[in-house]
PDB file of C-alpha atoms in Angstrom:
ATOM      1  CA  MET A 236     -24.868 -38.185  59.363  1.00 69.00           C
ATOM      2  CA  SER A 237     -27.028 -39.147  56.421  1.00 89.00           C
ATOM      3  CA  TYR A 238     -26.166 -41.511  53.593  1.00 95.00           C
ATOM      4  CA  GLN A 239     -27.084 -41.531  49.940  1.00 97.00           C
ATOM      5  CA  ARG A 240     -27.554 -45.307  49.866  1.00 97.00           C
ATOM      6  CA  ILE A 241     -27.824 -47.914  52.597  1.00 98.00           C
ATOM      7  CA  THR A 242     -27.604 -51.573  51.625  1.00 98.00           C
ATOM      8  CA  ILE A 243     -28.908 -54.163  54.066  1.00 98.00           C
ATOM      9  CA  TYR A 244     -28.782 -57.957  54.026  1.00 98.00           C
ATOM     10  CA  THR A 245     -30.971 -59.852  56.501  1.00 98.00           C
ATOM     11  CA  ASP A 246     -31.570 -63.413  57.602  1.00 98.00           C
ATOM     12  CA  GLY A 247     -33.448 -65.284  60.283  1.00 98.00           C
ATOM     13  CA  GLY A 248     -33.789 -68.895  61.233  1.00 97.00           C
ATOM     14  CA  CYS A 249     -34.677 -71.499  63.839  1.00 97.00           C
ATOM     15  CA  SER A 250     -33.483 -74.836  65.062  1.00 97.00           C
ATOM     16  CA  GLY A 251     -36.826 -76.570  65.025  1.00 94.00           C
ATOM     17  CA  ASN A 252     -39.883 -74.510  64.168  1.00 94.00           C
ATOM     18  CA  PRO A 253     -40.697 -73.447  66.816  1.00 96.00           C
ATOM     19  CA  GLY A 254     -37.417 -73.604  68.653  1.00 97.00           C
ATOM     20  CA  PRO A 255     -34.397 -71.491  69.454  1.00 98.00           C
ATOM     21  CA  GLY A 256     -34.006 -68.843  66.782  1.00 98.00           C
ATOM     22  CA  GLY A 257     -31.730 -66.119  65.550  1.00 98.00           C
ATOM     23  CA  TRP A 258     -31.841 -63.016  63.372  1.00 98.00           C
ATOM     24  CA  ALA A 259     -29.068 -60.962  61.782  1.00 98.00           C
ATOM     25  CA  PHE A 260     -28.361 -58.076  59.460  1.00 98.00           C
ATOM     26  CA  THR A 261     -25.433 -56.400  57.786  1.00 98.00           C
ATOM     27  CA  LEU A 262     -25.641 -52.749  56.843  1.00 98.00           C
ATOM     28  CA  ASP A 263     -23.480 -50.681  54.514  1.00 98.00           C
ATOM     29  CA  GLY A 264     -23.792 -46.917  54.198  1.00 97.00           C
ATOM     30  CA  ASP A 265     -22.270 -45.602  50.955  1.00 97.00           C
ATOM     31  CA  GLY A 266     -19.359 -48.026  51.309  1.00 94.00           C
ATOM     32  CA  ALA A 267     -18.023 -45.774  54.089  1.00 94.00           C
ATOM     33  CA  PHE A 268     -19.775 -47.305  57.098  1.00 95.00           C
ATOM     34  CA  GLN A 269     -20.435 -50.962  57.819  1.00 97.00           C
ATOM     35  CA  THR A 270     -22.010 -52.704  60.767  1.00 98.00           C
ATOM     36  CA  GLU A 271     -23.705 -55.972  61.609  1.00 98.00           C
ATOM     37  CA  MET A 272     -25.969 -57.071  64.415  1.00 98.00           C
ATOM     38  CA  HIS A 273     -27.643 -60.239  65.535  1.00 98.00           C
ATOM     39  CA  GLY A 274     -29.787 -61.617  68.317  1.00 98.00           C
ATOM     40  CA  GLY A 275     -32.195 -64.382  69.076  1.00 98.00           C
ATOM     41  CA  GLU A 276     -34.889 -65.908  71.217  1.00 97.00           C
ATOM     42  CA  LYS A 277     -35.207 -69.160  73.123  1.00 97.00           C
ATOM     43  CA  GLU A 278     -38.574 -70.147  71.605  1.00 97.00           C
ATOM     44  CA  THR A 279     -39.675 -68.631  68.296  1.00 98.00           C
ATOM     45  CA  THR A 280     -40.347 -69.407  64.645  1.00 98.00           C
ATOM     46  CA  ASN A 281     -38.379 -69.009  61.454  1.00 97.00           C
ATOM     47  CA  ASN A 282     -40.792 -66.410  60.058  1.00 98.00           C
ATOM     48  CA  LYS A 283     -40.681 -64.322  63.244  1.00 98.00           C
ATOM     49  CA  MET A 284     -36.895 -64.263  63.055  1.00 98.00           C
ATOM     50  CA  GLU A 285     -36.914 -63.315  59.361  1.00 98.00           C
ATOM     51  CA  LEU A 286     -39.261 -60.422  60.171  1.00 98.00           C
ATOM     52  CA  THR A 287     -37.272 -59.400  63.246  1.00 98.00           C
ATOM     53  CA  ALA A 288     -34.083 -59.156  61.193  1.00 98.00           C
ATOM     54  CA  VAL A 289     -35.687 -56.664  58.813  1.00 98.00           C
ATOM     55  CA  ILE A 290     -37.378 -54.708  61.611  1.00 98.00           C
ATOM     56  CA  GLN A 291     -34.110 -54.408  63.521  1.00 98.00           C
ATOM     57  CA  ALA A 292     -32.182 -53.416  60.392  1.00 98.00           C
ATOM     58  CA  LEU A 293     -34.658 -50.749  59.325  1.00 98.00           C
ATOM     59  CA  SER A 294     -34.916 -49.382  62.866  1.00 98.00           C
ATOM     60  CA  TYR A 295     -31.154 -48.963  62.848  1.00 98.00           C
ATOM     61  CA  ALA A 296     -31.119 -47.476  59.330  1.00 98.00           C
ATOM     62  CA  LYS A 297     -33.819 -44.986  60.281  1.00 97.00           C
ATOM     63  CA  GLN A 298     -31.461 -43.467  62.854  1.00 96.00           C
ATOM     64  CA  LEU A 299     -28.781 -43.008  60.197  1.00 96.00           C
ATOM     65  CA  GLY A 300     -30.905 -41.433  57.493  1.00 94.00           C
ATOM     66  CA  ALA A 301     -30.609 -42.261  53.793  1.00 96.00           C
ATOM     67  CA  ALA A 302     -31.982 -41.193  50.439  1.00 97.00           C
ATOM     68  CA  GLU A 303     -32.293 -44.843  49.412  1.00 98.00           C
ATOM     69  CA  ILE A 304     -32.393 -48.105  51.365  1.00 98.00           C
ATOM     70  CA  ASN A 305     -32.147 -51.495  49.670  1.00 98.00           C
ATOM     71  CA  VAL A 306     -32.998 -54.580  51.712  1.00 98.00           C
ATOM     72  CA  PHE A 307     -31.873 -57.979  50.442  1.00 98.00           C
ATOM     73  CA  THR A 308     -33.607 -60.984  52.000  1.00 98.00           C
ATOM     74  CA  ASP A 309     -33.686 -64.678  51.192  1.00 97.00           C
ATOM     75  CA  SER A 310     -37.226 -64.857  52.572  1.00 98.00           C
ATOM     76  CA  GLN A 311     -40.010 -64.797  49.987  1.00 98.00           C
ATOM     77  CA  TYR A 312     -42.375 -64.581  52.965  1.00 98.00           C
ATOM     78  CA  VAL A 313     -40.889 -61.239  54.018  1.00 98.00           C
ATOM     79  CA  LYS A 314     -40.440 -59.811  50.528  1.00 98.00           C
ATOM     80  CA  ASN A 315     -43.897 -60.779  49.245  1.00 98.00           C
ATOM     81  CA  GLY A 316     -45.563 -60.012  52.547  1.00 98.00           C
ATOM     82  CA  ILE A 317     -44.369 -56.420  52.731  1.00 98.00           C
ATOM     83  CA  THR A 318     -44.514 -55.604  49.004  1.00 98.00           C
ATOM     84  CA  VAL A 319     -47.667 -57.448  47.885  1.00 97.00           C
ATOM     85  CA  TRP A 320     -49.770 -59.242  50.501  1.00 97.00           C
ATOM     86  CA  ILE A 321     -49.874 -56.524  53.164  1.00 98.00           C
ATOM     87  CA  LYS A 322     -52.121 -54.253  51.097  1.00 97.00           C
ATOM     88  CA  SER A 323     -54.821 -56.920  50.979  1.00 97.00           C
ATOM     89  CA  TRP A 324     -54.343 -57.891  54.629  1.00 97.00           C
ATOM     90  CA  LYS A 325     -54.908 -54.325  55.769  1.00 97.00           C
ATOM     91  CA  THR A 326     -57.926 -53.873  53.482  1.00 97.00           C
ATOM     92  CA  LYS A 327     -59.459 -57.075  54.887  1.00 97.00           C
ATOM     93  CA  GLY A 328     -58.846 -56.133  58.527  1.00 97.00           C
ATOM     94  CA  TRP A 329     -55.693 -58.248  58.858  1.00 97.00           C
ATOM     95  CA  LYS A 330     -57.312 -61.353  57.419  1.00 96.00           C
ATOM     96  CA  THR A 331     -55.886 -63.626  54.737  1.00 93.00           C
ATOM     97  CA  ALA A 332     -57.646 -64.490  51.494  1.00 91.00           C
ATOM     98  CA  ASP A 333     -59.293 -67.433  53.281  1.00 95.00           C
ATOM     99  CA  LYS A 334     -60.495 -65.087  56.076  1.00 95.00           C
ATOM    100  CA  LYS A 335     -58.050 -66.351  58.719  1.00 96.00           C
ATOM    101  CA  PRO A 336     -56.075 -63.949  60.918  1.00 97.00           C
ATOM    102  CA  VAL A 337     -52.680 -62.971  59.468  1.00 98.00           C
ATOM    103  CA  LYS A 338     -49.920 -64.794  61.322  1.00 97.00           C
ATOM    104  CA  ASN A 339     -47.322 -62.570  62.989  1.00 98.00           C
ATOM    105  CA  GLN A 340     -49.543 -59.511  62.617  1.00 98.00           C
ATOM    106  CA  GLU A 341     -47.690 -57.550  65.310  1.00 98.00           C
ATOM    107  CA  TYR A 342     -44.448 -57.958  63.342  1.00 98.00           C
ATOM    108  CA  TRP A 343     -46.107 -56.913  60.080  1.00 98.00           C
ATOM    109  CA  VAL A 344     -47.570 -53.817  61.745  1.00 98.00           C
ATOM    110  CA  LYS A 345     -44.104 -52.777  62.999  1.00 98.00           C
ATOM    111  CA  LEU A 346     -42.520 -53.465  59.622  1.00 98.00           C
ATOM    112  CA  ASP A 347     -45.248 -51.612  57.752  1.00 98.00           C
ATOM    113  CA  ALA A 348     -44.785 -48.531  59.954  1.00 98.00           C
ATOM    114  CA  LEU A 349     -41.044 -48.526  59.272  1.00 98.00           C
ATOM    115  CA  VAL A 350     -41.454 -49.067  55.533  1.00 98.00           C
ATOM    116  CA  SER A 351     -44.002 -46.270  55.242  1.00 97.00           C
ATOM    117  CA  SER A 352     -41.530 -43.843  56.822  1.00 96.00           C
ATOM    118  CA  LEU A 353     -38.436 -44.816  54.815  1.00 98.00           C
ATOM    119  CA  PRO A 354     -37.285 -44.826  51.164  1.00 98.00           C
ATOM    120  CA  VAL A 355     -36.918 -48.613  51.099  1.00 98.00           C
ATOM    121  CA  SER A 356     -36.937 -51.247  48.345  1.00 98.00           C
ATOM    122  CA  PHE A 357     -36.953 -55.002  48.885  1.00 98.00           C
ATOM    123  CA  HIS A 358     -34.997 -57.547  46.847  1.00 98.00           C
ATOM    124  CA  TRP A 359     -35.023 -61.332  47.072  1.00 98.00           C
ATOM    125  CA  VAL A 360     -31.767 -63.288  46.949  1.00 97.00           C
ATOM    126  CA  LYS A 361     -31.350 -67.043  46.884  1.00 95.00           C
ATOM    127  CA  GLY A 362     -30.224 -68.377  50.249  1.00 92.00           C
ATOM    128  CA  HIS A 363     -27.138 -70.549  50.581  1.00 91.00           C
ATOM    129  CA  ALA A 364     -26.018 -69.533  47.095  1.00 94.00           C
ATOM    130  CA  GLY A 365     -22.630 -68.056  47.977  1.00 94.00           C
ATOM    131  CA  ILE A 366     -23.810 -64.434  48.199  1.00 95.00           C
ATOM    132  CA  GLU A 367     -21.226 -63.090  50.636  1.00 96.00           C
ATOM    133  CA  LEU A 368     -23.348 -60.874  52.879  1.00 97.00           C
ATOM    134  CA  ASN A 369     -26.280 -63.286  52.878  1.00 97.00           C
ATOM    135  CA  GLU A 370     -23.876 -66.021  53.976  1.00 97.00           C
ATOM    136  CA  ARG A 371     -22.475 -63.713  56.686  1.00 98.00           C
ATOM    137  CA  CYS A 372     -25.991 -63.164  58.017  1.00 98.00           C
ATOM    138  CA  ASP A 373     -26.591 -66.915  58.042  1.00 97.00           C
ATOM    139  CA  THR A 374     -23.410 -67.403  60.089  1.00 98.00           C
ATOM    140  CA  LEU A 375     -24.560 -64.770  62.590  1.00 98.00           C
ATOM    141  CA  VAL A 376     -28.001 -66.404  62.810  1.00 98.00           C
ATOM    142  CA  GLN A 377     -26.387 -69.758  63.595  1.00 98.00           C
ATOM    143  CA  GLN A 378     -24.254 -68.110  66.309  1.00 97.00           C
ATOM    144  CA  ALA A 379     -27.383 -66.578  67.854  1.00 97.00           C
ATOM    145  CA  ILE A 380     -29.238 -69.895  67.758  1.00 98.00           C
ATOM    146  CA  ALA A 381     -26.305 -71.621  69.475  1.00 97.00           C
ATOM    147  CA  GLN A 382     -26.645 -69.232  72.438  1.00 95.00           C
ATOM    148  CA  TYR A 383     -30.154 -70.553  73.099  1.00 92.00           C
ATOM    149  CA  ARG A 384     -29.601 -74.300  72.654  1.00 87.00           C
TER     150      ARG A 384
END
């Protein structure tokens, strides 16, 4: 089955940085199909979990098919990284503006491959601002983190 529009909310977090972490996403396909998933790791970072949430969500969405995918994240790191910074990183051989290696490059490479194969747009939302599906993701992240404490 293919959807006209898939809407995804993602979140990731850690208890300590590094420390036990969790990622989560909710996915809605045309208002007719909804799912959510979450997971975590014993020792990770906040940024890795934010990236993992989006990678997992888009991997799942890719299987479903959609004419349009909208990802909502409360991570400026993820949104700016994939929509702005990544072009420069790739041009500079995965180096930052100050010529240091890009952190979490393996995650960015995976995300970039997914984004280049999907009709996806990224949107930033304020975290902990009462946005229902963002709050749901945060709850799932906290549940995942608790499994690794």
